[in-house]
Amino acid sequence: MARRARLFVVSGPSGVGKGTLVSLLRERLPRLGLTVSATTREPRPGEKDGVSYHFLDDDEFERRVEAGEFLEWAWVHGHRYGTLRSEADRLLSEGRSVVLEIDVQGGMSVRAAHPDAVLVFIEPPSMEELERRLRGRGTEDEASVERRLANARSEMERAGEYDARVVNDDLERAVAELASVIERFETNGGPTNDVCDQARD
Ligand code: ADP
Ligand code: 5GP
């Protein structure tokens, strides 16, 4: 069946496993394009500029906002994060679907700008497990963990507005489900057709 390059948003609370899932997704579906976001937060040990993020200072981020260079941007956990239009447009023009791994507010801005975008919400098996993962990653200080958990509660309330939801319980299972959601939306219109597909299964 014909495939259509589409814009996908993968959102969900910090620590749920979006980064882990998306990098495994890319191994399964190497044709997918991933954008490198810009942020004003400090690099973590091991993060490379231009690979993990484009690390910008506040003035440079603001200049690019003013110049209209962002497809979306948001304040997340006290810093600014955004997707550069140039990154997404380049990949889409190559006929590749694009996956944006961004926060919930960013997902909603993408939907407003691109009503055709497909929004996928990644859910934790429980809030306790989310906290365990966030702490287990060991990248945040206590204040940052608390802020991320508080944000997670309000982000989870938006899950119902997404086109698809995937619970990241077992990693391999969740990656397989995410890949199948992507392939389904690339090959047909979306939720209405999905119901037909399931009925045919
Ligand atoms: P996010 O990008 O959503 O902030 P990460 O991908 O950094 O989250 O994952 C947070 C932590 O949870 C990491 O230590 C990661 O190894 C772990 N993790 C991710 N998915 C799973 C899973 N399915 N089961 C257990 N641990 C997981
Ligand atoms: P982290 O600091 O852990 O790398 O990311 C924190 C949060 O910022 C995550 O929820 C992540 O999805 C979000 N984020 C990363 N890039 C972008 C982006 O380009 N736009 C928006 N809106 N959020 C982003």
Coordinates of C-alpha atoms and ligand atoms in Angstrom, one line a residue:
M1 CA 0.0 0.0 0.0
A2 CA 1.2 3.5 -0.7
R3 CA 3.0 5.3 2.1
R4 CA 2.6 9.0 2.8
A5 CA 5.4 10.9 4.6
R6 CA 3.8 12.5 7.7
L7 CA 4.7 14.5 10.7
F8 CA 4.6 12.5 13.9
V9 CA 4.8 13.9 17.4
V10 CA 5.9 11.6 20.3
S11 CA 5.1 13.2 23.6
G12 CA 4.7 12.1 27.2
P13 CA 6.1 13.0 30.6
S14 CA 9.8 13.3 31.2
G15 CA 11.4 10.0 32.2
V16 CA 8.7 7.8 30.5
G17 CA 11.2 6.6 28.0
K18 CA 10.5 8.7 24.9
G19 CA 14.2 9.1 24.0
T20 CA 14.9 5.3 24.5
L21 CA 11.8 4.4 22.5
V22 CA 12.5 6.8 19.6
S23 CA 16.1 5.7 19.2
L24 CA 15.0 2.0 19.0
L25 CA 12.2 3.0 16.7
R26 CA 14.8 4.5 14.4
E27 CA 16.6 1.2 14.3
R28 CA 13.4 -0.6 13.3
L29 CA 12.4 2.0 10.7
P30 CA 15.6 3.7 9.5
R31 CA 13.7 5.7 6.9
L32 CA 12.2 7.9 9.6
G33 CA 13.7 11.3 10.0
L34 CA 14.5 12.7 13.5
T35 CA 14.9 16.3 14.1
V36 CA 17.5 17.8 16.5
S37 CA 15.8 20.3 18.8
A38 CA 17.2 23.5 20.1
T39 CA 17.3 24.2 23.8
T40 CA 18.6 26.8 26.3
R41 CA 19.4 24.1 28.9
E42 CA 22.9 23.1 29.7
P43 CA 24.3 20.0 28.0
R44 CA 24.4 16.9 30.2
P45 CA 27.7 15.0 30.4
G46 CA 28.1 13.2 27.1
E47 CA 25.6 15.3 25.1
K48 CA 27.1 16.8 21.9
D49 CA 26.0 20.1 20.4
G50 CA 24.2 19.5 17.1
V51 CA 23.6 15.8 17.9
S52 CA 21.6 15.7 21.2
Y53 CA 20.4 19.2 20.8
H54 CA 21.4 22.5 19.3
F55 CA 22.5 24.2 22.6
L56 CA 21.7 27.9 22.3
D57 CA 22.0 30.8 24.8
D58 CA 18.9 32.8 25.6
D59 CA 19.7 35.6 23.2
E60 CA 20.3 33.3 20.2
F61 CA 17.1 31.3 21.0
E62 CA 15.1 34.6 21.2
R63 CA 16.6 35.8 17.9
R64 CA 15.5 32.7 16.2
V65 CA 12.0 32.9 17.7
E66 CA 11.8 36.5 16.4
A67 CA 13.0 35.4 12.9
G68 CA 10.2 32.8 12.8
E69 CA 12.6 29.9 12.6
F70 CA 10.7 27.6 15.0
L71 CA 7.9 25.2 13.9
E72 CA 7.0 25.2 17.6
W73 CA 8.7 26.1 20.9
A74 CA 7.8 25.9 24.6
W75 CA 9.1 26.6 28.1
V76 CA 9.7 23.1 29.5
H77 CA 10.9 22.6 33.1
G78 CA 12.2 26.2 33.2
H79 CA 14.1 26.2 29.8
R80 CA 13.2 26.9 26.3
Y81 CA 13.0 24.0 23.8
G82 CA 12.0 24.2 20.1
T83 CA 11.9 22.4 16.8
L84 CA 13.5 24.3 13.9
R85 CA 11.4 24.5 10.8
S86 CA 14.4 23.9 8.6
E87 CA 15.0 20.5 10.2
A88 CA 11.5 19.2 9.7
D89 CA 11.1 20.7 6.2
R90 CA 14.3 19.2 4.9
L91 CA 13.3 15.7 5.9
L92 CA 9.7 16.0 4.7
S93 CA 10.9 17.3 1.3
E94 CA 13.0 14.1 1.0
G95 CA 9.7 12.2 1.3
R96 CA 10.6 10.9 4.8
S97 CA 8.2 10.9 7.7
V98 CA 9.5 13.0 10.6
V99 CA 9.3 12.1 14.3
L100 CA 9.4 15.0 16.8
E101 CA 10.1 14.0 20.4
I102 CA 8.7 17.0 22.2
D103 CA 6.7 18.0 25.2
V104 CA 2.9 18.1 25.4
Q105 CA 2.6 21.9 24.9
G106 CA 4.8 21.6 21.8
G107 CA 2.6 18.7 20.5
M108 CA -0.4 20.9 20.8
S109 CA 1.3 23.8 18.9
V110 CA 2.3 21.4 16.1
R111 CA -1.3 20.2 15.8
A112 CA -2.5 23.9 15.6
A113 CA 0.1 24.6 12.8
H114 CA -0.2 21.2 11.1
P115 CA -3.7 19.7 11.6
D116 CA -2.5 16.7 9.7
A117 CA 0.2 15.8 12.2
V118 CA -0.3 12.6 14.1
L119 CA 0.1 12.9 17.9
V120 CA 1.3 9.8 19.9
F121 CA 1.3 9.9 23.7
I122 CA 3.7 7.6 25.6
E123 CA 2.3 6.6 29.0
P124 CA 4.1 5.1 32.0
P125 CA 2.8 1.8 33.5
S126 CA 2.3 3.8 36.7
M127 CA 3.4 7.1 38.4
E128 CA 5.6 5.1 40.7
E129 CA 7.4 3.5 37.8
L130 CA 7.8 7.0 36.2
E131 CA 9.4 8.3 39.3
R132 CA 11.7 5.2 39.5
R133 CA 12.8 5.8 35.8
L134 CA 13.4 9.5 36.3
R135 CA 15.5 8.9 39.4
G136 CA 17.2 5.9 38.0
R137 CA 18.4 7.9 35.0
G138 CA 20.4 9.9 37.5
T139 CA 20.5 13.1 35.4
E140 CA 18.3 15.4 37.5
D141 CA 18.8 17.0 40.9
E142 CA 16.0 16.7 43.4
A143 CA 14.3 20.0 42.5
S144 CA 14.3 19.0 38.8
V145 CA 12.9 15.6 39.6
E146 CA 10.1 17.2 41.6
R147 CA 9.3 19.7 38.9
R148 CA 9.2 17.0 36.2
L149 CA 6.9 14.8 38.3
A150 CA 4.5 17.8 39.0
N151 CA 4.5 18.6 35.3
A152 CA 3.9 14.9 34.5
R153 CA 0.6 14.9 36.3
S154 CA -0.8 17.7 34.2
E155 CA 0.7 16.3 31.0
M156 CA -1.0 13.0 31.6
E157 CA -4.4 14.7 31.7
R158 CA -3.9 15.6 28.0
A159 CA -3.4 12.0 26.9
G160 CA -7.0 11.7 25.7
E161 CA -6.4 14.5 23.1
Y162 CA -3.8 12.4 21.3
D163 CA -4.4 10.3 18.2
A164 CA -2.8 7.2 19.7
R165 CA -1.5 6.1 23.2
V166 CA 1.3 3.6 23.8
V167 CA 2.1 2.3 27.3
N168 CA 5.9 2.0 27.7
D169 CA 5.8 -1.1 30.0
D170 CA 8.0 -3.7 28.3
L171 CA 10.4 -1.8 26.0
E172 CA 10.4 -4.2 23.1
R173 CA 6.7 -4.5 23.1
A174 CA 6.2 -0.7 23.3
V175 CA 8.7 -0.1 20.4
A176 CA 6.8 -2.7 18.3
E177 CA 3.5 -1.0 19.0
L178 CA 4.9 2.5 18.3
A179 CA 6.3 1.2 14.9
S180 CA 2.9 -0.3 14.0
V181 CA 1.1 3.0 14.9
I182 CA 3.5 4.9 12.6
E183 CA 3.1 2.5 9.7
R184 CA -0.7 2.5 10.1
F185 CA -0.9 6.2 9.9
E186 CA 1.5 6.4 7.0
T187 CA -0.6 3.9 5.0
N188 CA -4.1 5.2 5.7
G189 CA -5.9 8.2 6.9
G190 CA -6.1 7.5 10.7
P191 CA -8.6 6.5 13.3
T192 CA -11.6 5.8 11.1
N193 CA -9.5 3.5 8.9
D194 CA -7.9 1.9 11.9
V195 CA -11.2 0.6 13.1
C196 CA -11.8 -0.9 9.7
D197 CA -8.3 -2.5 9.8
Q198 CA -9.0 -4.0 13.2
A199 CA -12.3 -5.4 12.1
R200 CA -10.5 -7.1 9.1
D201 CA -7.8 -8.6 11.3
Ligands
ADP1 P1 12.4 10.5 28.4 O1 13.1 10.7 27.0 O2 11.0 10.3 28.2 O3 12.7 11.6 29.3 P2 14.3 8.3 28.7 O4 14.3 7.7 27.4 O5 15.5 9.1 29.1 O6 13.0 9.2 29.0 O7 14.1 7.2 29.8 C1 14.2 7.4 31.2 C2 14.8 6.2 31.9 O8 13.9 5.1 31.9 C3 16.1 5.7 31.3 O9 17.0 5.4 32.3 C4 15.7 4.5 30.5 O10 16.8 3.6 30.4 C5 14.6 3.9 31.3 N1 13.5 3.2 30.5 C6 13.0 3.6 29.3 N2 12.1 2.7 28.9 C7 12.0 1.8 29.8 C8 11.2 0.6 30.0 N3 10.3 0.2 29.1 N4 11.4 -0.2 31.1 C9 12.3 0.2 32.1 N5 13.1 1.3 32.0 C10 12.9 2.1 30.9
5GP2 P1 15.3 16.9 28.4 O1 15.8 18.1 29.1 O2 15.1 15.8 29.4 O3 16.2 16.5 27.3 O4 13.9 17.2 27.8 C1 12.9 17.8 28.6 C2 11.6 17.8 27.8 O5 11.7 18.7 26.7 C3 11.1 16.5 27.3 O6 9.7 16.4 27.7 C4 11.2 16.7 25.8 O7 10.2 16.0 25.1 C5 11.0 18.2 25.6 N1 11.5 18.6 24.4 C6 12.7 18.3 23.7 N2 12.8 18.9 22.6 C7 11.7 19.7 22.4 C8 11.3 20.6 21.4 O8 11.9 20.8 20.4 N3 10.1 21.2 21.6 C9 9.3 21.0 22.7 N4 8.2 21.7 22.8 N5 9.7 20.2 23.7 C10 10.9 19.5 23.6

